[in-house]
Coordinates of N, CA, C and O in Angstrom, one line a residue:
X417 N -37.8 -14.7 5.3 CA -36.7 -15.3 6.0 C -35.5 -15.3 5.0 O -34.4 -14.9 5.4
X418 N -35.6 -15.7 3.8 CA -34.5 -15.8 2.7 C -34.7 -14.3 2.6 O -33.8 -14.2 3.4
X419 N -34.9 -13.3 2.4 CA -34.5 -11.8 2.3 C -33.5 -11.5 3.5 O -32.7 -10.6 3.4
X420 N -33.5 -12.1 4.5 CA -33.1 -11.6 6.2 C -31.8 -12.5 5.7 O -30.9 -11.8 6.1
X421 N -31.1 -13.6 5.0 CA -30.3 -14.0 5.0 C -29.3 -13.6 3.8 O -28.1 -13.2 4.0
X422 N -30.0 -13.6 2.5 CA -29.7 -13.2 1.0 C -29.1 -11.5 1.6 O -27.9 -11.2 1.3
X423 N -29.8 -10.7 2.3 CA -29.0 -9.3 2.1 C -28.3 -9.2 2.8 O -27.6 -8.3 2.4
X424 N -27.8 -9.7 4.2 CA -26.3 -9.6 4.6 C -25.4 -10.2 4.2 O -24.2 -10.0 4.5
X425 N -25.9 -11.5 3.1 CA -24.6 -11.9 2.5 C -24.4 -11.2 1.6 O -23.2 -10.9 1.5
X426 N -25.2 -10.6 0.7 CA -24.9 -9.6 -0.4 C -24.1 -8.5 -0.1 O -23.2 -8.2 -0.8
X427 N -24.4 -7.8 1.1 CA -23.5 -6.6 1.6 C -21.9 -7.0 2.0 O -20.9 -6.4 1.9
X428 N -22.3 -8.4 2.4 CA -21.0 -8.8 2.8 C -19.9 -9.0 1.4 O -18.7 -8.9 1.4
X429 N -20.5 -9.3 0.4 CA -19.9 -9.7 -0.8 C -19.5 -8.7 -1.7 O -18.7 -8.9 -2.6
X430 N -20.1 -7.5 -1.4 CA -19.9 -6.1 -2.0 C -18.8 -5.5 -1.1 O -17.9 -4.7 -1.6
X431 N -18.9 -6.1 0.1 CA -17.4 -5.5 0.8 C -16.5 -6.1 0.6 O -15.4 -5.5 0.6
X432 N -16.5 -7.3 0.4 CA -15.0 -8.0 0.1 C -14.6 -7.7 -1.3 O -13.4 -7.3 -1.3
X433 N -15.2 -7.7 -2.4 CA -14.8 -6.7 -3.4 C -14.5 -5.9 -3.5 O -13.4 -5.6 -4.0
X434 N -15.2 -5.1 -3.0 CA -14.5 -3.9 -3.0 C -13.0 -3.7 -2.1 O -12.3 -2.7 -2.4
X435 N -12.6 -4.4 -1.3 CA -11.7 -4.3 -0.6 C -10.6 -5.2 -1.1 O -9.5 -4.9 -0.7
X436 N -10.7 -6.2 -1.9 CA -9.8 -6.8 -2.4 C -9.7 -6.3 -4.5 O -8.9 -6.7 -5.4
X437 N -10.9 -5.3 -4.4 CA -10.0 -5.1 -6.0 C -9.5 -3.5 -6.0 O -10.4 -2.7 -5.7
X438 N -8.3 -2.9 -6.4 CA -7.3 -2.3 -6.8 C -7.9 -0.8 -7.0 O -8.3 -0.8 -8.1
X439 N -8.2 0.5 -6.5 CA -8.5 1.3 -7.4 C -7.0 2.2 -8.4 O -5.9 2.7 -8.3
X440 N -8.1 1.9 -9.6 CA -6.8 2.7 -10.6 C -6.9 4.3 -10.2 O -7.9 4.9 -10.0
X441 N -5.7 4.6 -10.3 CA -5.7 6.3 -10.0 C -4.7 6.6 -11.0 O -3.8 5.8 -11.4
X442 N -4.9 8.2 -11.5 CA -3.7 8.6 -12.2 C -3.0 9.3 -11.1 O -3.4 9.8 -10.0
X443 N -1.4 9.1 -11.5 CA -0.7 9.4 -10.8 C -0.1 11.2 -10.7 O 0.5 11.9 -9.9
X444 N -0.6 11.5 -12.3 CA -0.9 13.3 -12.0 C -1.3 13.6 -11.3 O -1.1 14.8 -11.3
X445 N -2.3 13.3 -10.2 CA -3.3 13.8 -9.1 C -2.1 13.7 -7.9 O -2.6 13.9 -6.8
X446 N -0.7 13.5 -7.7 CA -0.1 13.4 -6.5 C 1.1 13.7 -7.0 O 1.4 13.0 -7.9
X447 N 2.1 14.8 -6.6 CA 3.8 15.0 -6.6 C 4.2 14.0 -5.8 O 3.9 13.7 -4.7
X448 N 5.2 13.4 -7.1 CA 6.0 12.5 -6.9 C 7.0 13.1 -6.0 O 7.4 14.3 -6.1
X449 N 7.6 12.2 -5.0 CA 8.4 12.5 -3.7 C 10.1 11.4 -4.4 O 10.2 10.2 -4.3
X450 N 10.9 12.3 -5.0 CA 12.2 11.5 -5.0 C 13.1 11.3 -3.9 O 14.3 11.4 -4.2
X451 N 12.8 10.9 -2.6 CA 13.4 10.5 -1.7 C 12.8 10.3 -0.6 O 12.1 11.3 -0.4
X452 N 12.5 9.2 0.4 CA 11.7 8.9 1.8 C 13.1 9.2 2.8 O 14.1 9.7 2.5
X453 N 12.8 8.7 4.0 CA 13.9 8.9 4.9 C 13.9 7.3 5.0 O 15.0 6.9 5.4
X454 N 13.3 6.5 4.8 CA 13.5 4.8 4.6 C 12.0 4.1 4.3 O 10.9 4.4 4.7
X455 N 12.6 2.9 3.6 CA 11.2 2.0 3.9 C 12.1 0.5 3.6 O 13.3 0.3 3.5
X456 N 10.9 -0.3 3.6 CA 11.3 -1.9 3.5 C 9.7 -2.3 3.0 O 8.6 -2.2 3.4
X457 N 10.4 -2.7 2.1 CA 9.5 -4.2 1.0 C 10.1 -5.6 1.8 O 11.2 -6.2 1.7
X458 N 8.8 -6.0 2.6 CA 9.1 -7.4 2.9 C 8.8 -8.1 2.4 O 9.8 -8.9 2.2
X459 N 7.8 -8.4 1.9 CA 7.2 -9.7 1.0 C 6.1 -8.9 0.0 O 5.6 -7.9 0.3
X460 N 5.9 -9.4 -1.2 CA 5.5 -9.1 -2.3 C 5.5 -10.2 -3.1 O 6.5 -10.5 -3.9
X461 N 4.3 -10.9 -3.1 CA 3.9 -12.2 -3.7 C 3.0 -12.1 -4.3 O 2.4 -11.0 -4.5
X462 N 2.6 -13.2 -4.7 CA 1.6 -13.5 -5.4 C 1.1 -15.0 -5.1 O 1.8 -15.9 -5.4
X463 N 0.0 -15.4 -4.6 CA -0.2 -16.3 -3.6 C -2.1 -16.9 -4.0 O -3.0 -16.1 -3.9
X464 N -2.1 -17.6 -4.1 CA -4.0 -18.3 -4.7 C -4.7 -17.0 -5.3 O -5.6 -16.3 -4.8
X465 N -3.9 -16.6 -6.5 CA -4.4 -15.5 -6.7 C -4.9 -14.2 -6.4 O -5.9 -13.5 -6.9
X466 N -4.0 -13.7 -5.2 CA -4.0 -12.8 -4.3 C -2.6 -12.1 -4.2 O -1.7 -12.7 -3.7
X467 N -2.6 -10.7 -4.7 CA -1.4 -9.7 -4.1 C -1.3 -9.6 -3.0 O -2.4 -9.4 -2.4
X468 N -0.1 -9.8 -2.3 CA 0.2 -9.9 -1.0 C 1.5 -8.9 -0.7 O 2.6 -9.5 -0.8
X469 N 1.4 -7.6 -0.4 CA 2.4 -6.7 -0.4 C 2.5 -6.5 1.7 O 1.6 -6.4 2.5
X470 N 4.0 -6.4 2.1 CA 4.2 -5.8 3.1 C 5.3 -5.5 3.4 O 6.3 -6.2 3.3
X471 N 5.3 -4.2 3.9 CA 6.8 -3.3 4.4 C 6.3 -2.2 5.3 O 5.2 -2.3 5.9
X472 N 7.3 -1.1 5.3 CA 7.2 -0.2 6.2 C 7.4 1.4 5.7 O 7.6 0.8 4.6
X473 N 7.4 2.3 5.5 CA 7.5 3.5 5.3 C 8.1 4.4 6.7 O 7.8 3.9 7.7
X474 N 8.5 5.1 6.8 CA 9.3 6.4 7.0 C 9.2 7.5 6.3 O 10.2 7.5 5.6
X475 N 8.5 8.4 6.2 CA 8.4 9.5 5.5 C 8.9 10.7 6.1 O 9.2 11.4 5.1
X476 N 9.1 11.1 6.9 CA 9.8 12.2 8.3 C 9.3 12.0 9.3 O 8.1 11.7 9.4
X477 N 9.9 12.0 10.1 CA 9.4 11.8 11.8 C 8.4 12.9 12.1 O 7.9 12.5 13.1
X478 N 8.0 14.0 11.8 CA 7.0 14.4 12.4 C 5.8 14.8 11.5 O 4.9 15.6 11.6
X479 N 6.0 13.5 10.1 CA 4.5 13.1 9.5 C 4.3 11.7 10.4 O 3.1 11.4 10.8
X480 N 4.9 11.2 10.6 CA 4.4 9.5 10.6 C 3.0 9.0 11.5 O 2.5 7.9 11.5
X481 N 2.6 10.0 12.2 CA 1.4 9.6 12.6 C 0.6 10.5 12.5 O 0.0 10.9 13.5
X482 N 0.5 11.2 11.2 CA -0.4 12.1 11.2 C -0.9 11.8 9.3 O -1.6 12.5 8.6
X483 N -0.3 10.8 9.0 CA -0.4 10.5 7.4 C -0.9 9.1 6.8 O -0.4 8.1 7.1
X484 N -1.6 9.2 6.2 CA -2.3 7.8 5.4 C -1.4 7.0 4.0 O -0.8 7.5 3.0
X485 N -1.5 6.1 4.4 CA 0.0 5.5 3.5 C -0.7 3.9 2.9 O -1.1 2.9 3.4
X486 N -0.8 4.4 1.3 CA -1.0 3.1 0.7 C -0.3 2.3 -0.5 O 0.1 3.0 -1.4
X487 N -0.1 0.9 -0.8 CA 0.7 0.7 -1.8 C 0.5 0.7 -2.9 O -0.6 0.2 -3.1
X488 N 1.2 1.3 -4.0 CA 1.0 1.2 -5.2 C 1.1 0.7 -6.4 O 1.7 1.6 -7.0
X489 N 1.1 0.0 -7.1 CA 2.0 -0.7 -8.2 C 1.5 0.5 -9.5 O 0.5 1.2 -9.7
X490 N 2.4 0.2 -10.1 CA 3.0 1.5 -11.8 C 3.6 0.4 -12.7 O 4.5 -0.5 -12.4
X491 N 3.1 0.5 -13.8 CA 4.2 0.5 -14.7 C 4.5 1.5 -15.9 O 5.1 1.2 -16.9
X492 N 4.0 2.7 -15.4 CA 4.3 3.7 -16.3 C 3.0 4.3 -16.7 O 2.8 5.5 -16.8
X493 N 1.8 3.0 -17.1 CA 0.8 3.7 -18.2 C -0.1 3.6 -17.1 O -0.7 4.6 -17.0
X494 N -0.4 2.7 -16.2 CA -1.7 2.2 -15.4 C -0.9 2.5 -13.9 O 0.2 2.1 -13.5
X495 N -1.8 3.2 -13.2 CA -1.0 2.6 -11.7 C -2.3 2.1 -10.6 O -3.4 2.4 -11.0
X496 N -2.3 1.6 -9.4 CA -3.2 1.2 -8.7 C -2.7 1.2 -7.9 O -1.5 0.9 -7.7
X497 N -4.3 1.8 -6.5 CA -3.7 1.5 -5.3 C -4.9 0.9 -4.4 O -6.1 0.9 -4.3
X498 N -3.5 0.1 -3.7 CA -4.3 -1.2 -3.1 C -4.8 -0.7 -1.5 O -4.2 0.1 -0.7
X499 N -5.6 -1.2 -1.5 CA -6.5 -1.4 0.2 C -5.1 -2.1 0.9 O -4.4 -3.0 0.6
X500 N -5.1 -1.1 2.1 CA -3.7 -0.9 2.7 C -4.2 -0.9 4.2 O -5.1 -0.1 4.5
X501 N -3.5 -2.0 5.3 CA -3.4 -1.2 6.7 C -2.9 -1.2 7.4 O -2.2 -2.2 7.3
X502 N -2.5 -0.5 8.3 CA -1.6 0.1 9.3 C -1.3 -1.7 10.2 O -2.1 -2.4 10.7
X503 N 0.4 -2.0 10.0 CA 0.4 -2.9 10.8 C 1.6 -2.3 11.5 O 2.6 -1.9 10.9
X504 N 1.6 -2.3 13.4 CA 2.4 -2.1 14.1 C 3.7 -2.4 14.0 O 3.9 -3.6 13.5
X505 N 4.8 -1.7 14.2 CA 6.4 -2.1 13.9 C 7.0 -1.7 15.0 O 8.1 -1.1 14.8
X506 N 6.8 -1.8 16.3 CA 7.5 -1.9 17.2 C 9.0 -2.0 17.0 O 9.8 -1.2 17.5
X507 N 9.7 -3.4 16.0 CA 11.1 -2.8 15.8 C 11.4 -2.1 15.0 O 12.5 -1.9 14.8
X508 N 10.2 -1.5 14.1 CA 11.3 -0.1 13.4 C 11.6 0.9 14.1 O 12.4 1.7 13.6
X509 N 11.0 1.4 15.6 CA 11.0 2.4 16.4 C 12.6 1.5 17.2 O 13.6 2.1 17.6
X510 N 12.6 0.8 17.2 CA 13.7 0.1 18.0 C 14.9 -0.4 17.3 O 15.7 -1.0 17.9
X511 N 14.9 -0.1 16.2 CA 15.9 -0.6 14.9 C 16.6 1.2 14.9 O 17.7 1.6 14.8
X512 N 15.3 2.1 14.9 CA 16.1 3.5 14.6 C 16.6 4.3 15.7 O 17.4 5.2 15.7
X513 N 15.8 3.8 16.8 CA 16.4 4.7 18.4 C 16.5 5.7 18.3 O 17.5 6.0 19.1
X514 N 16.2 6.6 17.8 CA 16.0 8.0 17.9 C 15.1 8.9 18.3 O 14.8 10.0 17.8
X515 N 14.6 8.2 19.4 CA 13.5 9.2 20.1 C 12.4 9.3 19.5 O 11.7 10.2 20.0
X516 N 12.0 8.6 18.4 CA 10.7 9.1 17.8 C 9.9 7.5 17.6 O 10.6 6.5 17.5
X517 N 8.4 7.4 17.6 CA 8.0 6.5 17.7 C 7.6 6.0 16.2 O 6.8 6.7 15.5
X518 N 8.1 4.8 15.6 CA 8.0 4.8 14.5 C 6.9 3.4 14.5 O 7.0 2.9 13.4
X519 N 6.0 2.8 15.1 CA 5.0 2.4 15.7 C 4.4 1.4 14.3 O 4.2 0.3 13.9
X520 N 4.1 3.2 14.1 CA 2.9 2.8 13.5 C 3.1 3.2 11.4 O 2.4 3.7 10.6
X521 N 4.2 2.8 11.5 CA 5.0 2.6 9.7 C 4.8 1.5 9.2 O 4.9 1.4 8.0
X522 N 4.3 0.6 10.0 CA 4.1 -1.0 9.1 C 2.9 -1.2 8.3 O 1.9 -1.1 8.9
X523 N 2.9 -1.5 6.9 CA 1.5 -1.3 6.1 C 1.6 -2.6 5.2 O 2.6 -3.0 4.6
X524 N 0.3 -3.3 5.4 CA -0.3 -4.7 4.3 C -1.4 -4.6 3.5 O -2.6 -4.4 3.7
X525 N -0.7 -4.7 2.6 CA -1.6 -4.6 1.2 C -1.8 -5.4 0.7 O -0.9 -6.1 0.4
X526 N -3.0 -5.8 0.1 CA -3.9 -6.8 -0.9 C -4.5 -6.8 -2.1 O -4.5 -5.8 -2.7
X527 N -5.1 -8.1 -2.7 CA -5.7 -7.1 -3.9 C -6.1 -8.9 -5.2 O -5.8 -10.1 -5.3
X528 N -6.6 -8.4 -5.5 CA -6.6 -10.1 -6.6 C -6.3 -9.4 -7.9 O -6.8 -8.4 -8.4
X529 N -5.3 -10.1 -8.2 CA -4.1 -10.2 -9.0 C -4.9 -10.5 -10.6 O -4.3 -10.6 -11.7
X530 N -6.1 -10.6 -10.5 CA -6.5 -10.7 -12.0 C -7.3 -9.6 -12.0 O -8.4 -9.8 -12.6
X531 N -7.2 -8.7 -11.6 CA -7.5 -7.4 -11.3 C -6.9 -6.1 -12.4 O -7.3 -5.2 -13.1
X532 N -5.7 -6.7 -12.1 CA -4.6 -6.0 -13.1 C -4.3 -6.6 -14.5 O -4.7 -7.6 -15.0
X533 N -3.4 -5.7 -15.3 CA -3.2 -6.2 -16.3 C -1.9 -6.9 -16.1 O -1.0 -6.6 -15.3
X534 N -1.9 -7.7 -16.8 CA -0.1 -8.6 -16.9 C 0.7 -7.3 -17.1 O 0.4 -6.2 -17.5
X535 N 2.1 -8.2 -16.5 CA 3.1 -6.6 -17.0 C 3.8 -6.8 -15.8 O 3.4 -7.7 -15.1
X536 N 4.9 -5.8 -15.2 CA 5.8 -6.1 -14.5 C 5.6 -4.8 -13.7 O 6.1 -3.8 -14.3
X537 N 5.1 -4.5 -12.5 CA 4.7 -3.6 -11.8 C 5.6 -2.8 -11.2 O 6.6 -3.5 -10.9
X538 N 5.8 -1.3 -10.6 CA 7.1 -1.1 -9.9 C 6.1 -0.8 -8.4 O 5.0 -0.3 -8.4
X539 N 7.2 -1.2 -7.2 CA 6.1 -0.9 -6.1 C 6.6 0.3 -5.5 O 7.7 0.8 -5.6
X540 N 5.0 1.0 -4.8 CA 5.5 2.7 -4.5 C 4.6 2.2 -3.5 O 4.0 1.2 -3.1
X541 N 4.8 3.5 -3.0 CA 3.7 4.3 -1.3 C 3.3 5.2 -2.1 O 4.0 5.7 -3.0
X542 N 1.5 5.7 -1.7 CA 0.8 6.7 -1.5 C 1.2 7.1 0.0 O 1.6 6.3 0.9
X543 N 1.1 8.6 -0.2 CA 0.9 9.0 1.2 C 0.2 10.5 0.8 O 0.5 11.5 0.1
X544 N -0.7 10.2 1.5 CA -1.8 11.6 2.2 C -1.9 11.8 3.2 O -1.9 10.9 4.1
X545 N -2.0 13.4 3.5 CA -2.1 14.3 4.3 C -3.2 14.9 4.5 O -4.2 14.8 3.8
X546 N -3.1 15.8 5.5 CA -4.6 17.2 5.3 C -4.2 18.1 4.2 O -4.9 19.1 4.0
X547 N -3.2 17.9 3.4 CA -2.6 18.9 2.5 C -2.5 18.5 1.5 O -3.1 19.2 0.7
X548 N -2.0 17.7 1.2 CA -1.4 17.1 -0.1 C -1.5 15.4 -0.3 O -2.0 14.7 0.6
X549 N -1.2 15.0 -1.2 CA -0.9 13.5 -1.5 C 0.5 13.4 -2.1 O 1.2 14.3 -2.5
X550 N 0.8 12.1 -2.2 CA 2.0 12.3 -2.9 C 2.7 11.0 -2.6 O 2.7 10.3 -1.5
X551 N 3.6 10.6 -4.1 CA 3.8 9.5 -4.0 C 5.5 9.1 -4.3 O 6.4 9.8 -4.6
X552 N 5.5 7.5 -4.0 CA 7.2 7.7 -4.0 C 7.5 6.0 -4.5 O 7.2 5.0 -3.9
X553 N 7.9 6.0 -5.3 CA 8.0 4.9 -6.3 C 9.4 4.1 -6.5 O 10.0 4.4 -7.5
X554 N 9.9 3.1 -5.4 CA 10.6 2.3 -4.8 C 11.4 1.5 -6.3 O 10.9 1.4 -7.5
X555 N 12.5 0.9 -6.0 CA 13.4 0.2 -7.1 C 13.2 -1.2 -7.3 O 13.9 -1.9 -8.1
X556 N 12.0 -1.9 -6.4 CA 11.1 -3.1 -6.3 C 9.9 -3.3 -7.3 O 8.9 -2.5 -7.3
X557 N 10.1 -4.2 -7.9 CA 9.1 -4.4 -9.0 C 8.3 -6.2 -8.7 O 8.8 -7.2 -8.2
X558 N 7.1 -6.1 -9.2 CA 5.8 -7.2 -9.2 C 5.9 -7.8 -10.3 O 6.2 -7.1 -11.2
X559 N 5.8 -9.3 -10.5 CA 5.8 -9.6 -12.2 C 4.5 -9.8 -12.3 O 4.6 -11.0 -12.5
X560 N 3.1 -9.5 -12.3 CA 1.6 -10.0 -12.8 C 2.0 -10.9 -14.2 O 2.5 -10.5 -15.2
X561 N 1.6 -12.1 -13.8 CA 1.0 -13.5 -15.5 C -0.5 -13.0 -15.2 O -1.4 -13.5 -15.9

């Protein structure tokens, strides 16, 4: 009976880690993108010990629902990317009115913040494709204590 309880909590405990800590990636593995067609950094805290990143992306209207989009923090030497998910934005499709559905641009990101090293982070988007990766590194910065 304690085996039937002990291993779904363990599985369960292996997933929340894994989903709240950071994978480090080098950023040579993706061309850097110097210009999006827009985004927004809404909130970017730091909260009971938890990264709490949210905004939106715009990358071209005829990627946006065909591309995987995650947040990044950099400070030059280390960068990481956080477990990211698609949250609906209804008014960014309604803020831009241009015929194109921008729906599904809104992305929340997480992460425990002692994860990282101290240092003052700059925030970017991952974005992957069937093709490529590639990343784009925003004028919004994280302070990690």
């Amino acid at each position: 009976m304690a085996v039937s309880v002990l291993l779904p909590c363990l599985f369960l405990a292996l997933f929340l880690h894994e989903n709240i800590t950071p994978q480090k990636m080098p950023l040579e593995t993706a061309a850097e993108l110097t210009h999006v067609t827009e985004y927004g950094i809404e909130h970017a805290d730091i909260l009971d010990g938890m990264i709490l990143l949210q905004g939106w992306l715009l990358e071209t209207p005829d990627t946006i629902l065909s591309i995987n989009r995650n947040f990044i923090l950099s400070d030059g030497a280390r960068t990481y990317k956080l477990n990211t998910v698609l949250q609906k934005r209804e008014d960014i499709t309604t803020r831009w009115n241009n015929g194109n559905n921008y729906d599904n641009s809104g992305l929340e990101g997480s992460c425990l913040a002692s994860s990282l090293e101290k240092g003052r982070y700059r925030i970017g988007f991952l974005i992957t494709d069937a093709v490529n990766k590639r990343y784009y590194l925003t004028d919004e910065y994280l302070e990690v204590h």
